[in-house]
Every structure is written in structure tokens, then in C-alpha cells.
Coordinates of C-alpha atoms in Angstrom, one line a residue:
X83 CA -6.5 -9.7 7.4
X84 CA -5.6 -10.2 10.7
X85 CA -5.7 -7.4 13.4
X86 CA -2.7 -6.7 15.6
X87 CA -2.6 -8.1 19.0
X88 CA -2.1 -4.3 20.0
X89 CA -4.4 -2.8 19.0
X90 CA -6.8 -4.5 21.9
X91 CA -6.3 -3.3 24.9
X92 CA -8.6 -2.8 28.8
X93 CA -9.4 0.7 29.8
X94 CA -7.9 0.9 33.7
X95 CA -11.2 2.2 34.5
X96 CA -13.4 -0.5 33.3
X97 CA -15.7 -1.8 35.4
X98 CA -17.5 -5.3 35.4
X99 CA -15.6 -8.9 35.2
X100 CA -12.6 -9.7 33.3
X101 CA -14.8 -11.4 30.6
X102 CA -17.1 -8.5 30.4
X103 CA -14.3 -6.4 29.5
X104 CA -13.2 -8.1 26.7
X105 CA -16.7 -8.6 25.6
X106 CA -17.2 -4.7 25.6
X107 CA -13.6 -4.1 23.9
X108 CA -14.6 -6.2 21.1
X109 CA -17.7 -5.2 20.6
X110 CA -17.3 -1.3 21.0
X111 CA -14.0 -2.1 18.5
X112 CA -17.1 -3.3 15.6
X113 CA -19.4 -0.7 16.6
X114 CA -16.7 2.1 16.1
X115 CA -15.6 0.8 13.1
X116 CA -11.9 -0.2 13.8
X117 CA -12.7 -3.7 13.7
X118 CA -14.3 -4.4 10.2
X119 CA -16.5 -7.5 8.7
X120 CA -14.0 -10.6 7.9
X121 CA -11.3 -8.9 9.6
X122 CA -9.4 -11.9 11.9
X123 CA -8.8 -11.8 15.9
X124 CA -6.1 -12.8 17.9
X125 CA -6.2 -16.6 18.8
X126 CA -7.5 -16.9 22.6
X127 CA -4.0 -17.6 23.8
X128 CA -2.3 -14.7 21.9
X129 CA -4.7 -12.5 23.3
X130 CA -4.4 -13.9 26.7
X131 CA -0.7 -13.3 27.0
X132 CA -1.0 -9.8 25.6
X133 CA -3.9 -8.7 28.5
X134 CA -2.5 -10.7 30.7
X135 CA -5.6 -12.4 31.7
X136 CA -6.3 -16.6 31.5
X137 CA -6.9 -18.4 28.3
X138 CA -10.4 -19.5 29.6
X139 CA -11.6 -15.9 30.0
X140 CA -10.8 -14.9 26.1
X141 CA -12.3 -17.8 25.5
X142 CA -15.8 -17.4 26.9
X143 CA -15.7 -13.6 25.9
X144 CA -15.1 -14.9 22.4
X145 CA -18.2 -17.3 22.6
X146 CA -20.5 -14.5 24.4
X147 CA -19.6 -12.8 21.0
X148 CA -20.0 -15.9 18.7
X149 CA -23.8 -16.5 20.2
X150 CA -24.8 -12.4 19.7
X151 CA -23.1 -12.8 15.9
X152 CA -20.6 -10.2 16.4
X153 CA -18.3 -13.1 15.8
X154 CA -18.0 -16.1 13.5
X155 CA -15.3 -19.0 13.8
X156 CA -14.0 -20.9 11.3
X157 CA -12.7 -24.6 12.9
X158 CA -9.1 -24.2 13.0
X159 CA -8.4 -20.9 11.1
X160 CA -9.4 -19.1 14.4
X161 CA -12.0 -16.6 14.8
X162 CA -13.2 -13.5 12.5
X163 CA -15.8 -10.2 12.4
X164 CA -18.9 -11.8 11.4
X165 CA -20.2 -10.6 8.1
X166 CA -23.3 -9.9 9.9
X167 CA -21.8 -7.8 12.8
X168 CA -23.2 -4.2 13.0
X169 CA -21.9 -1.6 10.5
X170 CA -21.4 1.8 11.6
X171 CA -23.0 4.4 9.3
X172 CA -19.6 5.7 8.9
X173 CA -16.0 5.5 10.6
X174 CA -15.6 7.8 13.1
X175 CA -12.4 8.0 15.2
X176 CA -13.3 7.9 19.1
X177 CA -11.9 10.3 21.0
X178 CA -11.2 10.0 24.9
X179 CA -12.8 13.7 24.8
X180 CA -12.9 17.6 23.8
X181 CA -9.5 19.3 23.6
X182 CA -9.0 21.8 26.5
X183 CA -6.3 23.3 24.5
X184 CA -6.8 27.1 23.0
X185 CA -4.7 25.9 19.7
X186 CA -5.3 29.8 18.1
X187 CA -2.8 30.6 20.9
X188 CA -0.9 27.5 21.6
X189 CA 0.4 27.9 17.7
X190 CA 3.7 29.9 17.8
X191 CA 4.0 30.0 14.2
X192 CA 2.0 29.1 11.0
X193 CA 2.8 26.8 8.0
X194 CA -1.0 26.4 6.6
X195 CA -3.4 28.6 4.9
X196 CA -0.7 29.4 2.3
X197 CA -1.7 29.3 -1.4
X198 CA 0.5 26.6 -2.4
X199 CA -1.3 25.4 -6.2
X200 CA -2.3 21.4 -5.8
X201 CA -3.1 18.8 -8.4
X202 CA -6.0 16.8 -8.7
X203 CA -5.0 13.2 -7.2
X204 CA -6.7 11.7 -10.1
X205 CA -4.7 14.3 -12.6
X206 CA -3.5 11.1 -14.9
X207 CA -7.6 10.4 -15.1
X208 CA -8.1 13.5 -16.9
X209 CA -7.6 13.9 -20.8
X210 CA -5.4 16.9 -20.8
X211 CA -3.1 16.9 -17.9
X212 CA -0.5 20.0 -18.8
X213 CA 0.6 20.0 -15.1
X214 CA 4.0 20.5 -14.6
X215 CA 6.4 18.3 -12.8
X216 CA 4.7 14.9 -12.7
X217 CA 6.1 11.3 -14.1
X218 CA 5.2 9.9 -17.8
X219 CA 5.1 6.5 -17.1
X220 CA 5.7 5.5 -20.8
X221 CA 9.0 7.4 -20.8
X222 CA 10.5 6.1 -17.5
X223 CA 12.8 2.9 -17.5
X224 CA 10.7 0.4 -15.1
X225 CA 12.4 -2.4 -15.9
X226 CA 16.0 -1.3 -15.3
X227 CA 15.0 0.8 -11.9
X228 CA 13.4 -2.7 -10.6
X229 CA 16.6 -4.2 -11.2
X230 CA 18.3 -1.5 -9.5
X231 CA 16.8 -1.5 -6.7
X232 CA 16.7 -5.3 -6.1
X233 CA 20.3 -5.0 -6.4
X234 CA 20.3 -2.7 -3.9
X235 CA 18.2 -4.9 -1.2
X236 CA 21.2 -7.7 -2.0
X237 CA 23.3 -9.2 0.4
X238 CA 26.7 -7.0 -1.1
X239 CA 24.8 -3.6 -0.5
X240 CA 23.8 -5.1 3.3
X241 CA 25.3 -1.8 4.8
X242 CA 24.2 0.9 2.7
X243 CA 21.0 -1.0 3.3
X244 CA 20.9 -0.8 7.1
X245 CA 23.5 1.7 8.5
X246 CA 22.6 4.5 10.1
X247 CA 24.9 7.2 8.1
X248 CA 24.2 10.1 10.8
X249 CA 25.5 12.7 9.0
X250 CA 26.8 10.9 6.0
X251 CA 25.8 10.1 2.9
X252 CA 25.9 7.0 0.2
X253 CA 29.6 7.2 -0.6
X254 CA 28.6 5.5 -4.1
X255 CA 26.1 7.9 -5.2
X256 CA 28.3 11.0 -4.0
X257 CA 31.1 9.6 -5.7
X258 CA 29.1 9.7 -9.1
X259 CA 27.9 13.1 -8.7
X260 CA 31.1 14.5 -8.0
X261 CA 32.9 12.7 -10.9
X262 CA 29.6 12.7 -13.2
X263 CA 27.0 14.8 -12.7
X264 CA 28.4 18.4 -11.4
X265 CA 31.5 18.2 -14.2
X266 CA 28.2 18.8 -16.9
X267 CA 27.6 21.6 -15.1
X268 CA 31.5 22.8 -15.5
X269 CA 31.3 22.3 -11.6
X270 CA 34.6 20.8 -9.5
X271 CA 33.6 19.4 -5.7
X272 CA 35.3 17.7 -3.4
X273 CA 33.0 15.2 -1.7
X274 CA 33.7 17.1 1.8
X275 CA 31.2 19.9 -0.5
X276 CA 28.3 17.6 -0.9
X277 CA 24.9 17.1 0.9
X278 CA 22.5 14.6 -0.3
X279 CA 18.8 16.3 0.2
X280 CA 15.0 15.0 0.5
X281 CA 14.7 16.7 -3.1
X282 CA 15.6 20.5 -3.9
X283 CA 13.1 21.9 -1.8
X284 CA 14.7 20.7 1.2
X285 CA 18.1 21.5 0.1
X286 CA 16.2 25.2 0.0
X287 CA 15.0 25.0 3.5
X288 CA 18.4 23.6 4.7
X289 CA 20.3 26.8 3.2
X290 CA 17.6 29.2 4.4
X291 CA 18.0 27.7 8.1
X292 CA 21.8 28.3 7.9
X293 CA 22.0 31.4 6.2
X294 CA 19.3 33.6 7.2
X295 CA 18.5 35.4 10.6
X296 CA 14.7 37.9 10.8
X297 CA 17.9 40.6 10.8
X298 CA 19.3 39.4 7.0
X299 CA 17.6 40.0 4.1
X300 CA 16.6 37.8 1.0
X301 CA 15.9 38.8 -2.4
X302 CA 14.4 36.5 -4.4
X303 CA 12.6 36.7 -8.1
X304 CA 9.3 37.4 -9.0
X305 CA 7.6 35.6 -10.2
X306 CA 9.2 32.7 -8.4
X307 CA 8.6 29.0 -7.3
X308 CA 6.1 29.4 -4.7
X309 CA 7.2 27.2 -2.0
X310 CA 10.9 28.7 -1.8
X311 CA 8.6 32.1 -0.7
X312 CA 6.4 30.1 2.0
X313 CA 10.4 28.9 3.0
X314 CA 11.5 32.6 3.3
X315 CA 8.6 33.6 5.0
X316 CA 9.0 30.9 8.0
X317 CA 12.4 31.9 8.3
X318 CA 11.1 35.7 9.2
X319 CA 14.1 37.1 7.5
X320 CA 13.7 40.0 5.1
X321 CA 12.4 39.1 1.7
X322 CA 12.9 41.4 -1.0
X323 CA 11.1 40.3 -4.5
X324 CA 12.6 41.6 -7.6
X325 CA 10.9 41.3 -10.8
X326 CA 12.3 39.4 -13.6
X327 CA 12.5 40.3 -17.0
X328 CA 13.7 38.5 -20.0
X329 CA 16.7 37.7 -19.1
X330 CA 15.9 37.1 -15.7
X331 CA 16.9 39.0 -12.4
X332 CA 17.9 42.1 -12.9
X333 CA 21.3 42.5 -10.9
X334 CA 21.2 46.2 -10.4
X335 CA 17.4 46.4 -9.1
X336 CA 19.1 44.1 -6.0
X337 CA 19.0 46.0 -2.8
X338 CA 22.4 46.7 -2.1
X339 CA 21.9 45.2 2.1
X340 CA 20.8 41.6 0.6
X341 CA 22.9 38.8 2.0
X342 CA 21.4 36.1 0.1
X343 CA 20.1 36.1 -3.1
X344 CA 18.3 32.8 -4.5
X345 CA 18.0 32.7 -8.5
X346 CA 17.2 29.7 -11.3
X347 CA 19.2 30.8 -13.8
X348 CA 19.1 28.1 -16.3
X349 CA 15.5 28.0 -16.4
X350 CA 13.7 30.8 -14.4
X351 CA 10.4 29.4 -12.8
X352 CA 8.7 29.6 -13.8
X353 CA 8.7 31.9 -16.8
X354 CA 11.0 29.6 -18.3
X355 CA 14.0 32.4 -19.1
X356 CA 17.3 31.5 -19.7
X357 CA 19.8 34.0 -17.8
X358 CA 22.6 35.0 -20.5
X359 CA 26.2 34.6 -19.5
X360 CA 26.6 38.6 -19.7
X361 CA 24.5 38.9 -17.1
X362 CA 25.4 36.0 -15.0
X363 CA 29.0 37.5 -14.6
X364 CA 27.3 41.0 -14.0
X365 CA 25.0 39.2 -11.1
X366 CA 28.2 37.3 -9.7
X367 CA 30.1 41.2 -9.9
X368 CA 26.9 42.3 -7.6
X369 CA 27.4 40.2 -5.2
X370 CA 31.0 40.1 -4.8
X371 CA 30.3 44.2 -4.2
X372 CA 27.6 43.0 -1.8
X373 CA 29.4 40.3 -0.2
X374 CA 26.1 38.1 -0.6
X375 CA 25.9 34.8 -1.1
X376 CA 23.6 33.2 -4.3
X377 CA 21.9 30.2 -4.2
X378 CA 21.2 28.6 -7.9
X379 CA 18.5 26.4 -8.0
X380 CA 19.3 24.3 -11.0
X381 CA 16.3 22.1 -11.2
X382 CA 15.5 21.4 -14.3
X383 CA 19.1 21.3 -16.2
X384 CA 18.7 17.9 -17.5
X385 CA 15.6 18.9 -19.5
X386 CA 18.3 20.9 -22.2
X387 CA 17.5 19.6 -25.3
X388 CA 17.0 22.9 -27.8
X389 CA 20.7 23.2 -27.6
X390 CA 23.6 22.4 -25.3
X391 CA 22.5 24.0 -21.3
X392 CA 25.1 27.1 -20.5
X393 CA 27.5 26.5 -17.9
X394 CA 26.0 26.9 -14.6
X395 CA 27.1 29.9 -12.4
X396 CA 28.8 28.0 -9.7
X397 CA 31.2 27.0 -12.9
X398 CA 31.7 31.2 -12.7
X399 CA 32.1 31.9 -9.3
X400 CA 35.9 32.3 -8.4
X401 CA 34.9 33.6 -4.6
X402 CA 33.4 30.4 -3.2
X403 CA 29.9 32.8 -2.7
X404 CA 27.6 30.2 -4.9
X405 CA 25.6 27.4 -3.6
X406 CA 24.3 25.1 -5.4
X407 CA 20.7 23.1 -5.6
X408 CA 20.5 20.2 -7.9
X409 CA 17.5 17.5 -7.8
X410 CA 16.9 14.2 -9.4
X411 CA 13.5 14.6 -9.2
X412 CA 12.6 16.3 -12.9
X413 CA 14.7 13.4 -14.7
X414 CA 13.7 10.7 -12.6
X415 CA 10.2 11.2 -10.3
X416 CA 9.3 13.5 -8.0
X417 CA 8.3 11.0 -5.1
X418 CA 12.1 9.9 -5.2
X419 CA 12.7 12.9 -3.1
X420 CA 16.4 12.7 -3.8
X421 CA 18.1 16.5 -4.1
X422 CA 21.9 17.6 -3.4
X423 CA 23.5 20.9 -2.4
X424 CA 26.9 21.9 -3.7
X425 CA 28.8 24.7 -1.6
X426 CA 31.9 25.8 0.0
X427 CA 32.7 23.1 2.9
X428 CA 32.2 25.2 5.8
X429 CA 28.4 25.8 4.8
X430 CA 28.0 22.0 4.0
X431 CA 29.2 21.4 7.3
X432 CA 26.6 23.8 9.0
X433 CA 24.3 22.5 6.4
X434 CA 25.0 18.8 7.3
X435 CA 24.2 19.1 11.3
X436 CA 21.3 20.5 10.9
X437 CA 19.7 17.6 8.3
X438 CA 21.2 15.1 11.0
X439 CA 19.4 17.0 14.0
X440 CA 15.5 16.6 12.3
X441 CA 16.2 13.4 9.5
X442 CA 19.5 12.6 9.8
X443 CA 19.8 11.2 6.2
X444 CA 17.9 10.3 3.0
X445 CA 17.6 6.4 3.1
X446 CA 20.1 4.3 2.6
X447 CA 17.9 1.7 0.0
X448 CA 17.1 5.1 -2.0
X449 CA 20.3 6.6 -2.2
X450 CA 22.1 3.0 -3.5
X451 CA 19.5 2.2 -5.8
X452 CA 20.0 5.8 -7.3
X453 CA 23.6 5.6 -7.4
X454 CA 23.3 1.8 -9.4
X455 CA 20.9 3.7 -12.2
X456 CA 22.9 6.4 -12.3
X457 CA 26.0 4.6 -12.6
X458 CA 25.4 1.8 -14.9
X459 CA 24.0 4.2 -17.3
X460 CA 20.6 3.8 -17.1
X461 CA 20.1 7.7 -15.9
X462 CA 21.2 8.9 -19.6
X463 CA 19.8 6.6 -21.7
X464 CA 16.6 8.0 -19.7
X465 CA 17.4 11.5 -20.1
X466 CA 17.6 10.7 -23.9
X467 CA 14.7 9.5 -24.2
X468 CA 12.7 12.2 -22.5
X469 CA 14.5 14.9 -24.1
X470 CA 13.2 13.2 -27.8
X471 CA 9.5 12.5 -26.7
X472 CA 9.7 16.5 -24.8
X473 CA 11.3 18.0 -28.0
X474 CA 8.6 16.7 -30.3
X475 CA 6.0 17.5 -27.4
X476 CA 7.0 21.1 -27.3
X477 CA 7.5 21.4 -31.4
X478 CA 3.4 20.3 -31.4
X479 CA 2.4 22.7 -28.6
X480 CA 4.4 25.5 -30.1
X481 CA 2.5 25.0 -33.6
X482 CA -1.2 24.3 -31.8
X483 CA -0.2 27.8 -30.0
X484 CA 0.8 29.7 -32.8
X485 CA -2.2 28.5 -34.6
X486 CA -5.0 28.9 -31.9
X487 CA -3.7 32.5 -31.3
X488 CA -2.7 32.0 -27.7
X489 CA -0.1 34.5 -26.4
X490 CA 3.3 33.0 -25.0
X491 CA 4.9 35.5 -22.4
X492 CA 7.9 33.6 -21.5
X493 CA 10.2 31.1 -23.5
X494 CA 13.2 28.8 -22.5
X495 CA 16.1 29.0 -25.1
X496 CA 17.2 25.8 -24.0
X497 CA 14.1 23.5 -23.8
X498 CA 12.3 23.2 -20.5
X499 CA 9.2 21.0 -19.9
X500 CA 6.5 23.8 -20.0
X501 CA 5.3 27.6 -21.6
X502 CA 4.7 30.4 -19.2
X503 CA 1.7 31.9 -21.4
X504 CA -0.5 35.2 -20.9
X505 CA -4.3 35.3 -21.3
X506 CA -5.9 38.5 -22.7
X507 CA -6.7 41.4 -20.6
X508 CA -10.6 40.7 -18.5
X509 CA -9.8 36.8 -17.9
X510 CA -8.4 35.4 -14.7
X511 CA -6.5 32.1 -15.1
X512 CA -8.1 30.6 -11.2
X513 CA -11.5 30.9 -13.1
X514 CA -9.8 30.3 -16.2
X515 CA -8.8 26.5 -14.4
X516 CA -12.0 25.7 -13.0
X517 CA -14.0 25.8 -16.3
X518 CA -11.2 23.7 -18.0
X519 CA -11.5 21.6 -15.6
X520 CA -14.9 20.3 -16.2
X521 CA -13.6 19.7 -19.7
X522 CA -11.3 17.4 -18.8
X523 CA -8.2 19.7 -19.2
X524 CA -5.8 20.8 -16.5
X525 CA -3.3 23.9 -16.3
X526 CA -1.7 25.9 -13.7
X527 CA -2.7 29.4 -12.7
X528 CA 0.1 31.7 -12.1
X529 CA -1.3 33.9 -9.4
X530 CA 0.5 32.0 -7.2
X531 CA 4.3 32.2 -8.3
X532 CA 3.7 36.3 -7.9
X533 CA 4.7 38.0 -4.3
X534 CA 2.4 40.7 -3.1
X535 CA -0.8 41.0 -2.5
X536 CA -1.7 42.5 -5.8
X537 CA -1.0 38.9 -7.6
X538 CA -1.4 39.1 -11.5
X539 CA -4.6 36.4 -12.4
X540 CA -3.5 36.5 -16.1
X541 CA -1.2 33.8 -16.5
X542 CA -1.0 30.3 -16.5
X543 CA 1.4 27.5 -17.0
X544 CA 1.2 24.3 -19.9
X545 CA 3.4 22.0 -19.2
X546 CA 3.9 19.1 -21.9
X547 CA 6.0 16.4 -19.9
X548 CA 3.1 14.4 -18.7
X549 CA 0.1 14.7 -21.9
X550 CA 0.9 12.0 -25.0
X551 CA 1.7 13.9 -28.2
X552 CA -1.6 13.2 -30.0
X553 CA -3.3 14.6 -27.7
X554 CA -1.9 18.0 -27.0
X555 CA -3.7 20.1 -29.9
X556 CA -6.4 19.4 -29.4
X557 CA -6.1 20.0 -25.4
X558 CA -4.6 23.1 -26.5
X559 CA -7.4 24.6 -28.8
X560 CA -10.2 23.2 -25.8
X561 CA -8.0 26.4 -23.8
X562 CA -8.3 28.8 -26.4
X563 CA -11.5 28.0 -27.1
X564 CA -12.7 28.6 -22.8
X565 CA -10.3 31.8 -23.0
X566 CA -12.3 33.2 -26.0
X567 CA -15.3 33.6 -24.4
X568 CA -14.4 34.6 -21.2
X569 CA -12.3 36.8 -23.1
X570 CA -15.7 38.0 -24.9
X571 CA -18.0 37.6 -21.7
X572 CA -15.6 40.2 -20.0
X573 CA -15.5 42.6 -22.9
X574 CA -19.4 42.5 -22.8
X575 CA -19.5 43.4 -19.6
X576 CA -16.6 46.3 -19.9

């Protein structure tokens, strides 16, 4: 590998001859660890033209370096880190020096520190990954994406290559989801009322930064997904949490001074509750009385395979007051980062300006090789698939669950790629992940999805999109097994 000419470069301050310099550079670069064994330098003349010193002075700085064995040349291939040049016991970034900066004070507002659940890197290493929203790699369409996405790099698709949209979007790829994907949600937009989104949590942020002032108030469910809370939270608005039942938000236990209220209708999260259409005209009634605005995050629509998804409550709404959040990242892969927002075109505009002020748009490559699978058909032959390989998944789990004695607290009536389950009374799920853990099996507390500081530790999510078949009962009765005796460790302590 050959290291930049940049990356070499002579302090102002140096002292000592021209050749001395570079000597120091060099060697200081190996003794820090930037400059690593077999690693090749500049040729003397590159180098000389970048420093802006003669050739002859690289030139006896290199051989000062050759005789010590920091360097070794190779005849005509130029010269390289010798494989016997000092190894730093371990890379350490030099720094020019301390910061003088008081950062507890210099920090106007937080973003860490929150309690946002992470997967192990290595999760597709363990034996029993029931983590939710992660890729099967034997269910997604390689081959045809590839393809896709070399089409995309063509000479034809130049343009949607290279331009810089601004504000725009892919005209292809909104085209299909205005024609194709929203009319399966019953949903009618004019392309004018379409925002392509770095996945549906940004589409979140985006309508949280439009919407919300610290004087307007949000009410959101709980339990809820955990990062659209951290989203309300930076926005300093108002949050109001209102727990869900099985139905899913209650629309009465609303506060009646909410202006926004942000739901998942189709498949609550993450409990998995599907909202019944009684109850999404009475929620749609509340807010009209209200005069608030909902925000449906639909993410997981795709994964209806039970029985045919109910129409999504922007298909209701008669007033304009829905907006809509729809990802690709559940039916595709969640590092395509590729969401869109549906919504009255006066909010899409506002919504629109703001992605162009800190991204401007999604790429260009990533929205035309999207809009090629999507439209050449390749998106629902996929989503067939999946939903076959997740419906037998799920039958298997149900069965191992029913038969291990494990408790189920929330079901989807449409399908879903996960259980929302509830561990006996005495065992926290945290704990309850770390033991499993060491047994090769993963699952997701539920502490987190819960507002308040008086979190519920007794559930836990098992997800089935990303464990093979075969392998899911006997994950299964490894977690009833671990919650067992914790279950009978805590009533021997009680």
C-alpha cells in the first residue's frame, strides 16, 4: 500500500537542515505508528514537489533512513517501511497537546449517555441471534441488486449518478412510489408530497424539526421505539407518553393541548399490536377536535403476511392532518438508509429545506439503484420470499413458545418479524440478556422502549427474521431454560 503524498508534511517550527527534517518526519511517522512495516513512500521526486524542497535532499534523507533500517528499497519499485523498522507497542494518535477547552461547559446540548439498546457487531457469530431488524442474507436477492446497481453506475443513468439534486429527489424512484408503493397503502400523492429520507428515523427527525417548538407538546406511545423519544427529547418540546394497550393508543387518554401525536399503527413497536379500524377513525376524530397533526410511522407494512395489512390511516384522513413515514429498510437492509415521508405539500416543502440545509439529499447511486429493483420487480418477488421463510419462522417460534411455557404479552394480527414476550415476576430481562448471552443466544431487553424513570425490566423482544428455522427451538427452550432459574433463584430469595 502506498501512503499519500499528504500525509508528509514539515512542522514550520522545525529546526535543523532540510534533510534533517525529513529524516525526523519519517522516522517519528514509524515510531508513532502511522507509517506501518511494507507500507510504500512517495518516490523522491513526488515528495520533492509536494515539500517543495530539491530532489537531492529527499534523496539523501531517504538513504540516512535506508543505512539505520528504517527503510528498505526495492530497485525500481521505489522505496518501503522496512520490515525491521521499530514497532510501537501500540498506535497511539499524536496530539499537538492538551485541550484547553472546559467541554462540560462548551457543550450546549447532549445527544450521548442515552440508553439506546446495541447489538453485538459480531451478532451473525452467535447461534441464536433473535435481534430484531437485521438482514438474512439467504433471503435477500444478491444477484439481482448487483445488477441493479451496475445499471445504475452506467453511462444512461450518468445524471442521476452525478447531479447534485439540492432539494430534489430521484424522479424515477418517486415516480414508483407514488404510482406503486403508497396506492398499497390506499394512499394518493402527488410527487410535490414526497420526500426521500436517510431511512424513517430521519424522516422522524425531519418532522420533529418542522413541527415542534419547547412551547408544543408531543404525545407519543409507550412503550415506544426508543430513538423517536431521544428525537423528542432534543427537540425540548413537551412529550407526553401514553400507554398502549391492545389495541394500541388509546385516543381519549390524549392530552387534549397535544399538537402532534406520533403512532405505528400497523404494527405498534414494539409490542407488535395492530390498531383496529374502529379505533383509527376514533384517533383521526381526536385529533380533528384537537387540531393536531399525527405522524404514522409505517415501518414494517411490508412484513403482512398473516393476512392482507389494513389500510393505513393516511388512506382515512379527509383533513390533510396525517403524515406519513415509510422505510425500505425492513424489506430491503437497514444500511440502505433509504426512508420517505408522505404529507400535505406545504409541510413537505418546510420538510424539504431543511434536509437540503444539513444533507441536501440521499445519493443519487442509492436512490436509482433502488428505484431499478423496485421497478423491474425484483422488490416483490423479495417481499414474497421473506414473508414465506418469516411465516414458517414465526409458526416454529409460536409452537417452541407454547411448548416451553413462555408468556407472549403482545401479538401482531398481521405478521410482524418479532414477539413482544413477558418474563415472570423477580427476573429482569438486562440480566436476563447477559446470561444468554454467554450461551450463544441474543434478545432484546425492553426496558428501554418504556418512558420514565420507573422502566419495566420484565420484557424482552424475539425477533425471528434473522435465526434459520432449524435453529429457533431450540434457541427458544435455551431462554426458557435461563428464565427458569432466575425465575427460581428470585423466588428463593423472596
Amino acid at each position: 500500500m502506498a501512503l499519500p503524498v499528504e500525509t508528509f508534511f514539515l512542522h514550520p517550527d522545525a529546526q535543523g537542515t532540510l534533510q534533517s527534517q525529513i529524516q525526523q518526519m519519517i522516522a517519528q511517522g514509524i515510531l508513532s505508528g502511522r507509517f506501518l512495516r511494507g507500507e510504500k513512500l512517495p518516490s523522491t521526486r513526488k515528495l520533492a514537489a509536494h515539500l517543495g524542497v530539491s530532489r537531492i535532499t529527499v534523496t539523501i534523507a531517504y538513504t540516512e533512513l535506508l543505512a539505520n533500517d528504517y527503510l528498505s528499497s526495492r530497485g525500481r519499485s521505489g522505496y518501503f517501511v522496512s520490515e525491521n523498522a521499530p514497532v510501537p507497542p501500540a498506535f497511539e494518535p499524536t496530539r499537538a497537546g492538551t485541550d484547553a477547552v472546559d467541554w462540560t461547559r462548551a457543550i450546549g446540548q447532549r445527544f450521548s449517555g442515552g440508553d439506546m439498546p446495541r447489538k453485538p457487531a459480531d451478532w451473525a457469530g452467535y447461534r441464536y441471534p433473535f435481534i430484531y431488524g437485521q438482514a438474512d442474507p439467504t433471503l435477500f436477492d444478491h444477484a439481482n441488486w448487483r445488477i441493479c446497481a451496475l445499471k445504475a453506475l452506467g453511462q444512461k443513468d450518468f445524471t442521476a449518478l452525478t447531479t447534485d439534486y439540492y432539494d430534489q429527489d430521484d424522479p424515477q424512484l418517486i415516480e414508483f412510489i407514488a404510482r406503486h408503493t403508497l396506492p398499497r397503502r390506499g394512499i394518493t400523492a402527488r410527487p410535490e408530497q414526497i420526500l426521500i429520507t436517510l431511512g424513517a428515523q430521519n424522516a422522524l427527525w425531519l418532522t420533529t424539526q418542522v413541527l415542534l417548538t419547547q412551547r408544543r407538546r408531543a404525545a407519543l406511545e409507550d412503550p415506544c421505539y426508543h430513538a423517536l423519544r431521544d428525537i423528542l427529547s432534543q427537540s425540548r418540546c413537551h412529550v407526553t407518553p401514553v400507554r398502549v394497550d391492545a389495541d394500541g393508543m388509546p385516543p381519549d387518554a390524549i392530552p387534549p393541548d397535544t399538537d402532534v401525536i406520533f403512532t405505528t399503527p400497523s404494527h405498534q413497536c414494539p409490542t407488535t399490536g395492530t390498531m383496529p379500524m374502529h379505533r383509527r377513525h376514533e384517533l383521526l376524530r381526536r385529533a380533528a377536535g384537537m387540531d393536531a397533526l399525527i405522524v404514522e410511522d409505517d415501518y414494517e407494512f411490508e412484513m403482512s403476511f398473516l393476512r392482507s395489512p389494513s389500510p393505513a390511516l393516511k388512506s382515512l384522513d379527509a383533513d390533510g392532518r396525517v403524515i406519513y413515514v415509510g422505510s425500505f429498510s425492513k424489506s430491503l437492509f437497514p444500511g440502505l438508509r433509504l426512508g420517505y415521508l408522505v404529507g400535505s405539500e406545504p409541510f413537505i416543502r418546510e420538510a424539504r429545506a431543511l434536509r437540503a440545509s444539513v444533507l441536501r439529499h440521499p445519493p443519487g447511486h442509492v436512490q436509482r439503484t433502488a428505484a431499478y429493483f423496485l421497478s423491474l420487480g425484483h422488490h416483490d418477488a423479495l417481499i414474497r420470499r421473506m414473508g414465506s421463510a418469516l411465516h414458517e419462522r414465526r409458526e416454529v417460534m409460536a409452537d417452541a413458545i407454547t411448548r416451553n411455557g413462555l408468556q407472549i404479552s403482545g401479538q401482531g394480527a398481521n405478521g410482524g418479524s418479532s414477539f413482544w414476550m413477558q418474563a415472570p415476576a423477580g427476573v429482569d430481562t438486562r440480566e436476563l440478556a447477559r446470561r444468554l448471552q454467554a450461551r450463544g443466544v441474543l434478545i432484546e431487553p425492553g426496558h428501554s422502549f418504556f418512558s420514565g424513570p420507573e422502566q419495566p425490566t420484565c420484557f424482552y423482544r424475539l425477533a425471528y427474521s434473522s435465526i434459520p428455522v432449524q435453529r429457533i427451538a431450540s434457541g427458544v427452550e435455551l431462554v426458557a431454560s435461563e428464565i427458569q432459574e432466575m425465575a427460581g433463584l428470585a423466588l428463593t430469595a423472596y
